[in-house]
Amino acid sequence: MRLVYGMSTTDSPAAANPKSRGGRAAPDAPTRWDIGHDGTGGSLVERVLRSRGLNDSETAAEFLDVSLNRLHDPAALPNIDEATGRILAALTKRRPITVYGDYDVDGMTASAILYHTLRTLEPEADVDCYVPHRLDEGYGLHDEALRQLNDAGRGLVISVDCGITATQAAVTARDIGLELIITDHHNCPADTDLPDATAIVHPRLTGSAYPFGELCGAGVAYKLAWRLAVAHADRPDGRASPAMRQRLIDLLPFAALGTIADMVPLEGENRILASVGLSRIRHTPFEGLSALIDASGLAGEAVDADAVGFRLAPRLNASGRMGHAREAVELFTTATGDRAREIAESLHRQNLDRQAVERSTVEQASAMAHEAGMTGHDARAIVLAHSEWHPGVVGIVCSRLVERFARPTVLLCQDGGSAKGSGRSIPGFNLHAALEACSSCLRTFGGHDAAAGLSLDAEQIPAFTEAVLAYTRGQLSADDLVRRIRIDTAASIDELTVEAVTQLERLRPFGRGNPRVRLLARDTQLARSPETFGAHGKHLSLWLQHPGTPPIRCIAWNRGSERATLSRGQHIDAVLTPKVSSYSGRVEPVIEDIRPSG
C-alpha cells in the first residue's frame, strides 16, 4: 500500500471545505486515491494512527500531547539573544520602535505579537507598526519606507515575516543610521549574502541548532516575545514575570492564526501553537480579535482550524488584497469598542468584493490556460500574464488553478513595462527552487517551497514563461499532475461510531502535514434514493450501508448535480471524512469523492 505524507491539493482550505467555494472545481486533472492502510488488523483509530506513522502508544501519546511544556527554548534560535539585548536597550532608552510586518495574516499576527509584548514590557514605550501597501510598495522591506521611518525619528525597526532577502534595504538602513533587526522564516537566499542587519532571527539560518525549522513568521515573533519576557524579568529561575506569562498566553491565538493561515506543517511546535492558541481564542482580551470573530459569523460557534481558514483569514487577507492591511493591523493592536467593530465590518465587506473579483479572474485565467495549451497532457505548469488582473487576488487565483489543474501556477499582473505576480505549487515541487533556476529573467523573487512572489520586466515575460515550462518539464512527469486524496485506511460503515470519531478528533487541528482523516468505504450500497438540499438543490444527501449494517447519512457538498447519476441500490466506493453532527449528535460523514464500485 502507498503511504503518502504531506498536503495534497485536496488539503488546501478551499478544497478541504467545498462549501467555501460555492461549487466543485471542474475535474480537469485526474484524481488519485493514495491509501495508507489496507483496513486489516486493529481498531479504526489504531489503523489511522499507524497510517500516520504513529505506530506505538508512546509515539501516539507524544503527538497528541499539545502541552506548552513541549515547546523548544527560544534561546536556541540564531542571534535571538543579540536581538533581545538590542530591543530591551531600546526600550530602556525610550527609543521609538517600529514593527515592520508583511500584509498577510502571518505578518499581521506577528506584528500584533511583538507590539503587545513591547507595550506590556514597557507600557510607556513608543511602539508602532508599519505594513507596506501591497499594490503601491509590494512585499518586503523597502528603501523609501525605511528612509521615511528614519525621518520620522524611529530609532529601531524590527521586521516580522519578511526581510531575509532584503540586502539592499539593510544597506540603506545602515547608511542612514537606522538600526534594523530582521525576523523571518522564508527561504534564505541561495547565492547571495544575508542582509547586513544588527541581528537576523531565523530558525533555518546556516548552522542553526534550533530543532524545528518550520515556524511561520508569527511563530518566530512569538519565540522572540518569549525570550524578551525572560530576559526582561532576569529572574534566577529563568522565567518571565507573572504579568508577562499571562500576556504570552493571551498572544497564543495570534500565533495560531498565523500558523494556520500561512499553511506551514501542523506538526511539532506548529501543532502545539495552533492547538493551544485555538483553545484560548474565545478568551482573548483583545477586542479587535473578538470583533473579527463576531463579524465572521462565528458568534456561538467553535473557532477551529476550518474557521480560521474559511472565515477569519480570508477577511484579514482581504484588507491587504483590496485595500491596505494597516487597517487589519490596527484591529489587532490598538482598536477597541466601536472602532474595532467598524474595522471588522469593513474587512467583511472587502472580503465580499474580493470573492467577486476572484471568481471572474479564475474563470478568465482558466480559459487562457486552456487556450495556451497549458492544461494538456504535455504541459507541466501554467504561466500567464494579464494587464487587467487585480494584483491583490492573483495569489489566491493561483491556488484555485492549482486545485483545478494540479500543476504549478504563476500569474502575473502586467503594468506597462513591469510585471508582478505570485506563484503556487503542488506537493513535492519546490517553487522557490524553480524561480531560482529562472532568476536571470527576474528582477526580484522570494518565498518558500509552496508559494512565492516575483517581479520582472514585461519584455521578459515570454522568456520567463518558456524557462518555467522547460524547468517543470524536466522536473515533473505526467504522473505528478494529479489531484491526490490521501486516505488513511479502508473502513466499514459500522466502524463509524460516535466514540471512534470523537477519538479521531483528537488529531486536530488539521492542515498541511496533518491532513484531515479520510476513510475509504469500499462497495457501499445506497440504501435510499439520493436527495438534494440547500439552495437550488446544491448539496447531496446519501444514505450508505454495508450488508447487515444500519445505513448512515453522508453529506456531499456542492454535488447536487450528480443526483441523476446515482440511484437506490447502487454500489459505490466513497472517500469519507468522519464527523459527528453538531445538530443531531450522530455520525454524518462528509463525502470527498465517489466512484462506482469495481
Coordinates of C-alpha atoms in Angstrom, one line a residue:
M1 CA 0.0 0.0 0.0
R2 CA 1.2 3.5 -0.7
L3 CA 1.8 5.7 2.3
V4 CA 1.7 9.4 1.3
Y5 CA 2.6 12.1 3.8
G6 CA 2.2 15.9 3.4
M7 CA -0.5 18.1 2.0
S8 CA -2.3 17.1 -1.2
T9 CA -4.1 19.7 -3.3
T10 CA -7.3 18.5 -1.5
D11 CA -5.9 19.7 1.8
S12 CA -5.9 23.4 0.7
P13 CA -8.5 25.5 2.5
A14 CA -11.0 25.7 -0.4
A15 CA -10.7 22.0 -1.2
A16 CA -11.0 21.0 2.4
N17 CA -14.3 22.8 2.8
P18 CA -16.1 22.8 -0.6
K19 CA -18.8 24.9 0.9
S20 CA -16.4 27.8 0.9
R21 CA -16.1 27.8 -2.9
G22 CA -19.8 27.7 -3.8
G23 CA -19.1 24.8 -6.2
R24 CA -16.7 22.0 -7.0
A25 CA -13.7 22.5 -9.1
A26 CA -14.1 21.2 -12.6
P27 CA -12.4 17.8 -12.9
D28 CA -9.7 18.9 -15.3
A29 CA -7.0 16.9 -13.6
P30 CA -7.4 13.3 -12.7
T31 CA -7.7 12.3 -9.0
R32 CA -5.7 9.6 -7.4
W33 CA -6.6 7.9 -4.1
D34 CA -3.5 7.1 -2.0
I35 CA -4.3 4.6 0.7
G36 CA -2.2 4.4 3.8
H37 CA -3.6 1.3 5.4
D38 CA -5.4 -1.7 3.9
G39 CA -8.0 -1.8 6.7
T40 CA -7.0 -5.0 8.4
G41 CA -5.7 -5.5 11.9
G42 CA -6.6 -3.3 14.9
S43 CA -9.4 -0.8 15.6
L44 CA -10.2 2.0 13.2
V45 CA -8.4 4.5 15.5
E46 CA -5.3 2.3 15.7
R47 CA -5.2 1.9 11.9
V48 CA -5.5 5.6 11.3
L49 CA -2.6 6.3 13.8
R50 CA -0.5 3.6 12.1
S51 CA -1.1 5.2 8.7
R52 CA 0.4 8.4 10.0
G53 CA 3.5 6.8 11.4
L54 CA 2.2 6.7 15.0
N55 CA 2.9 3.1 15.4
D56 CA 3.1 2.7 19.1
S57 CA 1.5 4.2 22.2
E58 CA 4.5 6.3 23.1
T59 CA 4.7 7.9 19.7
A60 CA 1.0 8.5 19.5
A61 CA 0.9 10.0 23.1
E62 CA 3.7 12.4 22.1
F63 CA 1.9 13.5 19.0
L64 CA -1.4 14.0 20.9
D65 CA 0.3 15.9 23.7
V66 CA 0.0 19.6 22.9
S67 CA 1.3 20.9 26.1
L68 CA 3.2 24.2 26.0
N69 CA 5.9 22.5 28.0
R70 CA 6.9 20.7 24.8
L71 CA 7.8 24.0 23.1
H72 CA 11.6 24.4 22.5
D73 CA 13.5 27.1 24.4
P74 CA 13.8 30.1 22.1
A75 CA 17.4 30.7 23.3
A76 CA 18.4 28.1 20.6
L77 CA 17.2 30.4 17.8
P78 CA 20.2 32.0 15.9
N79 CA 21.0 35.5 17.1
I80 CA 18.0 35.8 19.3
D81 CA 20.0 37.0 22.4
E82 CA 21.6 39.7 20.4
A83 CA 18.2 40.8 19.1
T84 CA 16.7 40.7 22.6
G85 CA 19.5 42.7 24.1
R86 CA 19.2 45.4 21.4
I87 CA 15.4 45.6 21.8
L88 CA 15.5 45.8 25.6
A89 CA 18.2 48.5 25.4
A90 CA 15.9 50.5 23.0
L91 CA 13.0 50.2 25.5
T92 CA 15.2 51.3 28.4
K93 CA 16.5 54.3 26.4
R94 CA 12.9 55.1 25.2
R95 CA 13.9 54.9 21.6
P96 CA 10.9 54.8 19.2
I97 CA 10.4 51.3 17.8
T98 CA 8.6 50.2 14.7
V99 CA 7.5 46.7 13.9
Y100 CA 7.6 46.3 10.1
G101 CA 5.4 43.4 9.0
D102 CA 4.0 41.7 5.9
Y103 CA 0.5 42.4 4.7
D104 CA -0.8 38.8 5.0
V105 CA -2.3 37.1 8.1
D106 CA 1.1 35.8 9.2
G107 CA 2.6 39.3 9.1
M108 CA -0.4 40.9 10.8
T109 CA -0.4 38.5 13.7
A110 CA 3.4 38.6 14.0
S111 CA 3.2 42.4 14.2
A112 CA 0.5 42.1 16.9
I113 CA 2.5 39.7 19.0
L114 CA 5.6 42.0 19.1
Y115 CA 3.5 45.1 19.5
H116 CA 1.7 43.8 22.6
T117 CA 4.8 42.3 24.0
L118 CA 6.8 45.5 23.9
R119 CA 3.9 47.6 25.3
T120 CA 3.5 45.1 28.1
L121 CA 7.2 45.1 28.9
E122 CA 7.2 48.9 28.9
P123 CA 3.7 50.5 28.9
E124 CA 5.0 53.9 28.0
A125 CA 7.2 52.7 25.1
D126 CA 6.8 54.4 21.8
V127 CA 5.9 51.4 19.6
D128 CA 4.1 51.5 16.3
C129 CA 3.6 49.2 13.3
Y130 CA 4.3 49.6 9.6
V131 CA 2.9 47.5 6.9
P132 CA 3.6 48.2 3.2
H133 CA 0.8 48.7 0.7
R134 CA 0.6 45.5 -1.4
L135 CA -0.1 47.4 -4.7
D136 CA 2.0 50.6 -4.2
E137 CA 5.0 49.1 -2.5
G138 CA 4.8 45.3 -2.7
Y139 CA 6.2 42.7 -0.4
G140 CA 9.2 43.2 2.0
L141 CA 11.4 45.9 3.3
H142 CA 11.7 49.0 1.1
D143 CA 14.4 51.6 1.0
E144 CA 11.9 54.5 0.8
A145 CA 9.8 53.2 3.7
L146 CA 12.9 52.9 5.9
R147 CA 14.0 56.4 5.0
Q148 CA 10.6 57.7 5.9
L149 CA 10.7 55.9 9.2
N150 CA 14.1 57.3 9.9
D151 CA 13.0 60.8 9.1
A152 CA 10.1 60.4 11.5
G153 CA 12.5 59.6 14.3
R154 CA 12.1 55.9 14.6
G155 CA 15.3 54.5 16.1
L156 CA 14.8 50.8 15.7
V157 CA 12.9 48.7 13.1
I158 CA 12.1 45.1 13.7
S159 CA 10.9 43.2 10.7
V160 CA 8.5 40.3 11.1
D161 CA 7.7 37.7 8.4
C162 CA 9.9 39.5 5.9
G163 CA 13.5 40.7 5.3
I164 CA 15.7 37.7 4.8
T165 CA 16.4 38.7 1.2
A166 CA 16.4 42.5 1.8
T167 CA 20.1 43.0 1.3
Q168 CA 19.7 46.5 -0.3
A169 CA 17.2 47.7 2.3
A170 CA 19.7 46.6 5.0
V171 CA 22.4 48.7 3.3
T172 CA 20.1 51.7 3.3
A173 CA 19.3 51.3 6.9
R174 CA 22.9 51.1 7.9
D175 CA 23.8 54.1 5.7
I176 CA 21.1 56.3 7.3
G177 CA 21.8 55.1 10.8
L178 CA 18.6 53.2 11.3
E179 CA 19.0 50.1 13.5
L180 CA 17.4 47.0 11.8
I181 CA 16.6 43.6 13.3
I182 CA 15.2 41.0 10.9
T183 CA 13.0 38.2 11.9
D184 CA 11.7 35.9 9.2
H185 CA 11.0 32.3 8.2
H186 CA 11.1 32.4 4.4
N187 CA 13.7 30.6 2.4
C188 CA 17.2 32.1 2.8
P189 CA 18.9 33.3 -0.4
A190 CA 20.9 30.6 -2.0
D191 CA 23.5 32.6 -3.9
T192 CA 23.8 35.9 -2.1
D193 CA 24.9 37.1 1.3
L194 CA 22.4 37.6 4.1
P195 CA 21.3 41.2 4.8
D196 CA 23.8 43.2 6.9
A197 CA 21.4 43.8 9.8
T198 CA 22.0 44.2 13.5
A199 CA 20.6 40.7 14.0
I200 CA 18.8 38.1 12.0
V201 CA 16.5 35.7 13.8
H202 CA 15.5 32.8 11.6
P203 CA 15.1 29.1 12.5
R204 CA 16.9 27.9 9.4
L205 CA 20.0 30.0 9.1
T206 CA 23.1 28.1 8.1
G207 CA 24.5 26.4 11.2
S208 CA 21.3 26.9 13.2
A209 CA 20.9 24.5 16.1
Y210 CA 17.2 25.2 16.5
P211 CA 15.4 21.8 16.4
F212 CA 12.3 22.9 14.5
G213 CA 12.7 24.8 11.2
E214 CA 9.1 25.1 10.1
L215 CA 7.9 28.0 12.2
C216 CA 5.9 30.7 10.4
G217 CA 6.6 34.4 10.9
A218 CA 4.1 34.6 13.8
G219 CA 5.8 31.6 15.4
V220 CA 9.3 33.3 15.2
A221 CA 7.8 36.5 16.6
Y222 CA 6.2 34.5 19.4
K223 CA 9.6 32.9 20.3
L224 CA 11.2 36.4 20.3
A225 CA 8.4 37.6 22.6
W226 CA 9.1 34.7 24.9
R227 CA 12.8 35.4 25.0
L228 CA 12.2 39.1 25.6
A229 CA 9.9 38.3 28.5
V230 CA 12.5 36.0 30.2
A231 CA 15.4 38.4 29.6
H232 CA 13.4 41.4 30.9
A233 CA 12.5 39.6 34.1
D234 CA 16.1 38.4 34.7
R235 CA 14.9 36.0 37.4
P236 CA 17.1 33.2 38.9
D237 CA 14.5 30.6 37.8
G238 CA 14.7 31.8 34.2
R239 CA 11.0 32.5 34.0
A240 CA 9.1 35.6 32.8
S241 CA 7.2 37.7 35.3
P242 CA 3.6 36.6 36.1
A243 CA 2.2 39.5 34.0
M244 CA 4.3 38.6 31.0
R245 CA 3.5 34.9 31.4
Q246 CA -0.2 35.8 31.2
R247 CA 0.5 38.1 28.2
L248 CA 2.3 35.3 26.4
I249 CA -0.8 33.1 27.0
D250 CA -3.0 35.9 25.6
L251 CA -0.9 36.1 22.5
L252 CA -1.2 32.4 21.6
P253 CA -4.4 32.9 19.5
F254 CA -2.4 35.3 17.2
A255 CA 0.3 32.7 16.9
A256 CA -2.4 30.1 16.0
L257 CA -3.9 32.4 13.3
G258 CA -0.6 33.0 11.7
T259 CA 0.4 29.3 11.8
I260 CA -2.8 28.0 10.3
A261 CA -3.2 30.8 7.7
D262 CA 0.4 30.5 6.4
M263 CA -0.1 26.8 5.9
V264 CA 3.1 25.7 7.5
P265 CA 3.1 22.0 8.5
L266 CA 0.9 21.4 11.5
E267 CA 3.3 19.2 13.3
G268 CA 5.9 19.7 16.1
E269 CA 5.8 23.2 17.6
N270 CA 3.3 24.4 15.0
R271 CA 0.8 21.9 16.1
I272 CA 1.2 23.0 19.8
L273 CA 0.9 26.7 19.0
A274 CA -2.2 26.1 16.7
S275 CA -4.0 23.8 19.1
V276 CA -3.4 25.7 22.3
G277 CA -3.9 29.1 20.6
L278 CA -7.3 27.9 19.2
S279 CA -8.3 26.7 22.7
R280 CA -7.7 30.2 24.0
I281 CA -9.2 32.3 21.2
R282 CA -12.6 32.6 22.9
H283 CA -10.9 34.0 26.0
T284 CA -9.0 36.7 24.2
P285 CA -8.7 40.1 25.9
F286 CA -8.1 41.8 22.6
E287 CA -11.4 43.5 21.5
G288 CA -10.3 43.5 17.8
L289 CA -10.0 39.8 17.6
S290 CA -13.4 39.3 19.3
A291 CA -14.9 41.8 16.9
L292 CA -13.5 39.9 13.9
I293 CA -14.9 36.6 15.2
D294 CA -18.4 38.1 15.6
A295 CA -18.2 39.8 12.1
S296 CA -17.2 36.5 10.6
G297 CA -20.5 34.9 11.8
L298 CA -18.8 32.8 14.4
A299 CA -20.6 34.0 17.5
G300 CA -21.5 31.0 19.4
E301 CA -19.6 28.6 17.1
A302 CA -16.4 26.7 17.6
V303 CA -13.3 28.5 16.3
D304 CA -11.3 25.7 14.8
A305 CA -8.7 25.5 12.0
D306 CA -11.5 25.4 9.4
A307 CA -13.0 28.6 10.9
V308 CA -9.6 30.3 10.6
G309 CA -9.0 29.1 7.0
F310 CA -12.5 29.9 5.7
R311 CA -13.8 32.7 7.9
L312 CA -11.1 34.7 9.7
A313 CA -8.1 34.5 7.4
P314 CA -10.0 35.5 4.2
R315 CA -11.3 38.6 5.9
L316 CA -7.9 39.6 7.2
N317 CA -6.2 39.0 3.9
A318 CA -8.9 40.9 2.0
S319 CA -7.7 44.1 3.7
G320 CA -4.3 43.6 2.1
R321 CA -5.7 42.4 -1.2
M322 CA -8.4 45.0 -1.8
G323 CA -7.2 47.9 0.4
H324 CA -4.5 48.5 3.0
A325 CA -3.5 45.9 5.6
R326 CA -2.8 48.6 8.1
E327 CA -6.5 48.5 9.0
A328 CA -6.2 44.8 10.0
V329 CA -3.1 45.5 12.0
E330 CA -4.9 48.3 13.8
L331 CA -7.7 45.9 14.6
F332 CA -5.2 43.6 16.3
T333 CA -3.2 46.3 18.1
T334 CA -5.0 49.4 19.1
A335 CA -8.6 49.2 18.1
T336 CA -11.3 48.9 20.8
G337 CA -15.0 49.4 21.1
D338 CA -16.8 51.0 18.1
R339 CA -13.5 51.3 16.1
A340 CA -12.9 47.6 16.4
R341 CA -16.4 46.7 15.2
E342 CA -16.1 49.3 12.4
I343 CA -12.9 47.7 11.1
A344 CA -14.2 44.2 11.4
E345 CA -17.3 45.1 9.4
S346 CA -15.1 46.8 6.8
L347 CA -13.0 43.6 6.4
H348 CA -16.2 41.6 5.9
R349 CA -17.3 44.0 3.0
Q350 CA -13.8 43.9 1.5
N351 CA -13.9 40.1 1.5
L352 CA -17.2 40.1 -0.4
D353 CA -15.5 42.3 -3.0
R354 CA -12.5 40.0 -3.1
Q355 CA -14.7 37.0 -3.7
A356 CA -16.4 38.6 -6.7
V357 CA -13.1 39.6 -8.3
E358 CA -11.6 36.2 -7.6
R359 CA -14.4 34.3 -9.3
S360 CA -14.2 36.3 -12.5
T361 CA -10.4 36.1 -12.6
V362 CA -10.4 32.3 -12.0
E363 CA -12.7 31.8 -15.0
Q364 CA -10.7 34.1 -17.2
A365 CA -7.3 32.5 -16.2
S366 CA -8.7 29.0 -16.6
A367 CA -9.9 29.8 -20.2
M368 CA -6.5 31.4 -21.0
A369 CA -4.6 28.4 -19.7
H370 CA -6.8 26.1 -21.9
E371 CA -6.2 28.3 -24.9
A372 CA -2.5 28.4 -24.3
G373 CA -2.3 24.6 -24.2
M374 CA -1.0 24.7 -20.6
T375 CA -3.6 22.3 -19.2
G376 CA -2.9 19.5 -21.6
H377 CA -1.1 16.2 -21.0
D378 CA 2.2 17.6 -22.2
A379 CA 2.2 20.8 -20.2
R380 CA 3.7 20.8 -16.7
A381 CA 3.0 24.3 -15.5
I382 CA 0.8 27.4 -16.0
V383 CA 2.3 30.8 -16.5
L384 CA 0.0 33.6 -17.6
A385 CA 0.0 37.4 -17.6
H386 CA -2.7 40.0 -18.0
S387 CA -2.9 43.8 -17.7
E388 CA -6.3 43.9 -16.1
W389 CA -5.9 41.4 -13.3
H390 CA -6.1 42.7 -9.7
P391 CA -2.7 42.3 -8.1
G392 CA -4.4 41.6 -4.8
V393 CA -6.1 38.4 -5.9
V394 CA -3.6 36.7 -8.2
G395 CA -2.1 34.7 -5.4
I396 CA -5.4 33.1 -4.4
V397 CA -6.3 32.6 -8.0
C398 CA -3.1 30.7 -8.4
S399 CA -4.3 28.4 -5.6
R400 CA -7.6 27.8 -7.4
L401 CA -5.8 26.9 -10.6
V402 CA -3.5 24.5 -8.8
E403 CA -6.6 22.8 -7.3
R404 CA -8.2 22.6 -10.7
F405 CA -5.3 21.6 -12.9
A406 CA -2.8 20.1 -10.4
R407 CA 0.3 21.8 -11.7
P408 CA 2.5 24.7 -10.5
T409 CA 1.0 28.1 -11.5
V410 CA 2.4 31.6 -11.8
L411 CA 0.1 34.5 -12.6
L412 CA 1.5 38.0 -13.5
C413 CA -0.1 41.4 -13.5
Q414 CA 1.4 43.4 -16.3
D415 CA 1.5 47.2 -15.8
G416 CA 3.3 49.0 -18.6
G417 CA 6.9 47.8 -18.7
S418 CA 6.7 45.9 -15.5
A419 CA 5.0 42.8 -14.2
K420 CA 4.5 41.5 -10.7
G421 CA 2.9 38.3 -9.6
S422 CA 2.5 35.2 -7.4
G423 CA 3.1 31.5 -7.7
R424 CA 1.7 28.4 -6.0
S425 CA 3.0 24.9 -6.2
I426 CA 1.9 21.3 -6.0
P427 CA 3.1 18.9 -3.2
G428 CA 6.7 17.8 -3.7
F429 CA 7.6 20.6 -6.2
N430 CA 9.9 23.4 -4.8
L431 CA 8.6 26.5 -6.5
H432 CA 11.3 28.7 -4.9
A433 CA 13.9 26.5 -6.5
A434 CA 12.2 26.8 -9.8
L435 CA 12.3 30.6 -9.6
E436 CA 16.0 30.4 -8.7
A437 CA 16.6 28.4 -11.8
C438 CA 14.8 31.1 -13.9
S439 CA 16.2 34.1 -11.9
S440 CA 18.0 35.5 -14.9
C441 CA 14.6 36.6 -16.2
L442 CA 13.5 38.2 -12.9
R443 CA 14.1 41.4 -11.0
T444 CA 13.1 40.0 -7.6
F445 CA 11.6 36.9 -6.1
G446 CA 11.1 35.3 -2.7
G447 CA 9.0 32.9 -0.8
H448 CA 9.2 29.2 0.0
D449 CA 8.7 25.8 -1.5
A450 CA 4.9 26.1 -1.9
A451 CA 4.4 29.8 -2.6
A452 CA 6.4 32.8 -3.9
G453 CA 6.2 36.3 -5.2
L454 CA 8.1 37.8 -8.1
S455 CA 8.7 40.8 -10.3
L456 CA 10.2 41.2 -13.8
D457 CA 10.4 43.5 -16.8
A458 CA 7.4 42.9 -19.1
E459 CA 9.7 42.2 -22.0
Q460 CA 11.0 39.2 -20.1
I461 CA 7.6 37.5 -19.7
P462 CA 8.0 35.3 -22.8
A463 CA 11.5 34.2 -21.8
F464 CA 10.4 33.6 -18.2
T465 CA 7.3 31.6 -19.4
E466 CA 9.4 29.3 -21.5
A467 CA 12.1 29.0 -18.8
V468 CA 9.5 27.8 -16.2
L469 CA 7.8 25.5 -18.7
A470 CA 11.2 24.0 -19.6
Y471 CA 12.2 23.6 -16.0
T472 CA 9.0 21.9 -15.0
R473 CA 9.2 19.6 -18.0
G474 CA 12.5 18.4 -16.6
Q475 CA 11.3 18.0 -13.0
L476 CA 7.7 16.7 -13.3
S477 CA 6.1 13.8 -15.1
A478 CA 2.5 13.4 -16.1
D479 CA 2.1 11.1 -13.1
D480 CA 2.8 14.2 -10.8
L481 CA 0.0 16.2 -12.3
V482 CA -2.9 14.6 -10.4
R483 CA -5.1 15.7 -7.5
R484 CA -4.2 13.3 -4.7
I485 CA -6.6 12.3 -1.9
R486 CA -4.6 10.8 0.9
I487 CA -6.7 8.1 2.6
D488 CA -5.7 6.8 6.0
T489 CA -7.4 3.4 5.8
A490 CA -10.2 1.4 4.5
A491 CA -13.2 1.2 6.9
S492 CA -16.6 -0.4 7.2
I493 CA -19.7 1.7 7.9
D494 CA -20.3 0.0 11.2
E495 CA -16.9 1.2 12.5
L496 CA -18.0 4.8 12.3
T497 CA -19.3 5.1 15.8
V498 CA -19.5 8.3 17.8
E499 CA -16.9 7.1 20.2
A500 CA -14.4 6.3 17.4
V501 CA -15.0 9.5 15.5
T502 CA -14.6 11.5 18.8
Q503 CA -11.2 9.8 19.4
L504 CA -10.1 10.7 15.8
E505 CA -11.0 14.4 16.5
R506 CA -8.1 14.4 18.9
L507 CA -5.8 14.6 15.9
R508 CA -7.0 18.1 15.2
P509 CA -6.1 20.7 14.1
F510 CA -5.9 19.5 10.6
G511 CA -3.9 21.1 7.8
R512 CA -0.7 20.8 5.9
G513 CA 1.4 18.0 7.4
N514 CA -1.5 16.7 9.4
P515 CA -4.4 16.2 6.9
R516 CA -7.9 15.6 8.0
V517 CA -8.8 11.9 8.5
R518 CA -10.1 10.3 5.3
L519 CA -11.5 6.8 5.1
L520 CA -12.3 4.6 2.2
A521 CA -15.6 2.8 2.4
R522 CA -15.5 0.2 -0.4
D523 CA -18.5 -1.3 -2.1
T524 CA -21.1 0.6 -0.1
Q525 CA -24.8 0.5 -1.2
L526 CA -27.1 3.4 -1.5
A527 CA -29.9 2.4 1.0
R528 CA -32.2 5.2 -0.2
S529 CA -32.7 7.3 -3.3
P530 CA -30.3 10.3 -3.3
E531 CA -31.7 13.6 -2.1
T532 CA -30.6 17.2 -2.7
F533 CA -30.9 20.0 -0.2
G534 CA -29.8 23.6 0.2
A535 CA -30.5 26.5 -2.2
H536 CA -31.2 25.2 -5.7
G537 CA -30.5 21.6 -4.6
K538 CA -26.9 22.4 -4.4
H539 CA -25.9 19.7 -2.0
L540 CA -26.4 15.9 -1.9
S541 CA -27.5 13.6 0.9
L542 CA -26.7 9.9 0.5
W543 CA -27.5 7.0 2.9
L544 CA -24.8 4.4 2.7
Q545 CA -24.6 1.0 4.2
H546 CA -22.7 -2.3 4.1
P547 CA -24.5 -5.6 4.2
G548 CA -26.1 -6.1 7.6
T549 CA -25.3 -2.6 8.9
P550 CA -27.7 0.3 9.5
P551 CA -27.3 3.0 6.9
I552 CA -25.8 6.3 7.8
R553 CA -26.4 9.7 6.2
C554 CA -23.5 11.2 4.4
I555 CA -23.2 14.7 3.1
A556 CA -21.7 15.6 -0.3
W557 CA -21.3 19.4 -0.5
N558 CA -21.8 21.0 -3.9
R559 CA -22.6 17.7 -5.7
G560 CA -26.3 18.1 -6.1
S561 CA -26.0 18.0 -9.8
E562 CA -24.8 14.3 -9.6
R563 CA -28.1 13.1 -8.2
A564 CA -29.3 11.9 -11.6
T565 CA -26.2 9.6 -11.9
L566 CA -26.9 7.8 -8.7
S567 CA -29.8 5.5 -7.7
R568 CA -31.0 3.4 -4.8
G569 CA -29.3 0.1 -4.5
Q570 CA -26.2 1.3 -6.5
H571 CA -22.8 0.2 -5.2
I572 CA -20.1 2.9 -4.8
D573 CA -16.7 3.4 -3.2
A574 CA -16.6 6.6 -1.2
V575 CA -13.9 8.6 0.5
L576 CA -15.3 9.9 3.7
T577 CA -14.2 12.4 6.3
P578 CA -15.8 11.2 9.6
K579 CA -17.7 13.8 11.5
V580 CA -20.2 14.0 14.3
S581 CA -23.1 16.3 13.5
S582 CA -23.4 19.2 15.9
Y583 CA -27.1 19.2 15.3
S584 CA -28.1 15.5 15.5
G585 CA -25.3 14.2 17.6
R586 CA -25.0 11.3 15.1
V587 CA -22.1 10.4 12.8
E588 CA -22.7 12.1 9.5
P589 CA -19.5 11.8 7.4
V590 CA -18.6 14.2 4.6
I591 CA -18.1 12.6 1.2
E592 CA -15.0 13.9 -0.5
D593 CA -15.1 11.7 -3.6
I594 CA -17.0 8.8 -5.0
R595 CA -16.5 6.1 -7.7
P596 CA -18.6 3.2 -8.9
S597 CA -17.6 0.1 -7.1
G598 CA -15.4 -2.3 -9.0

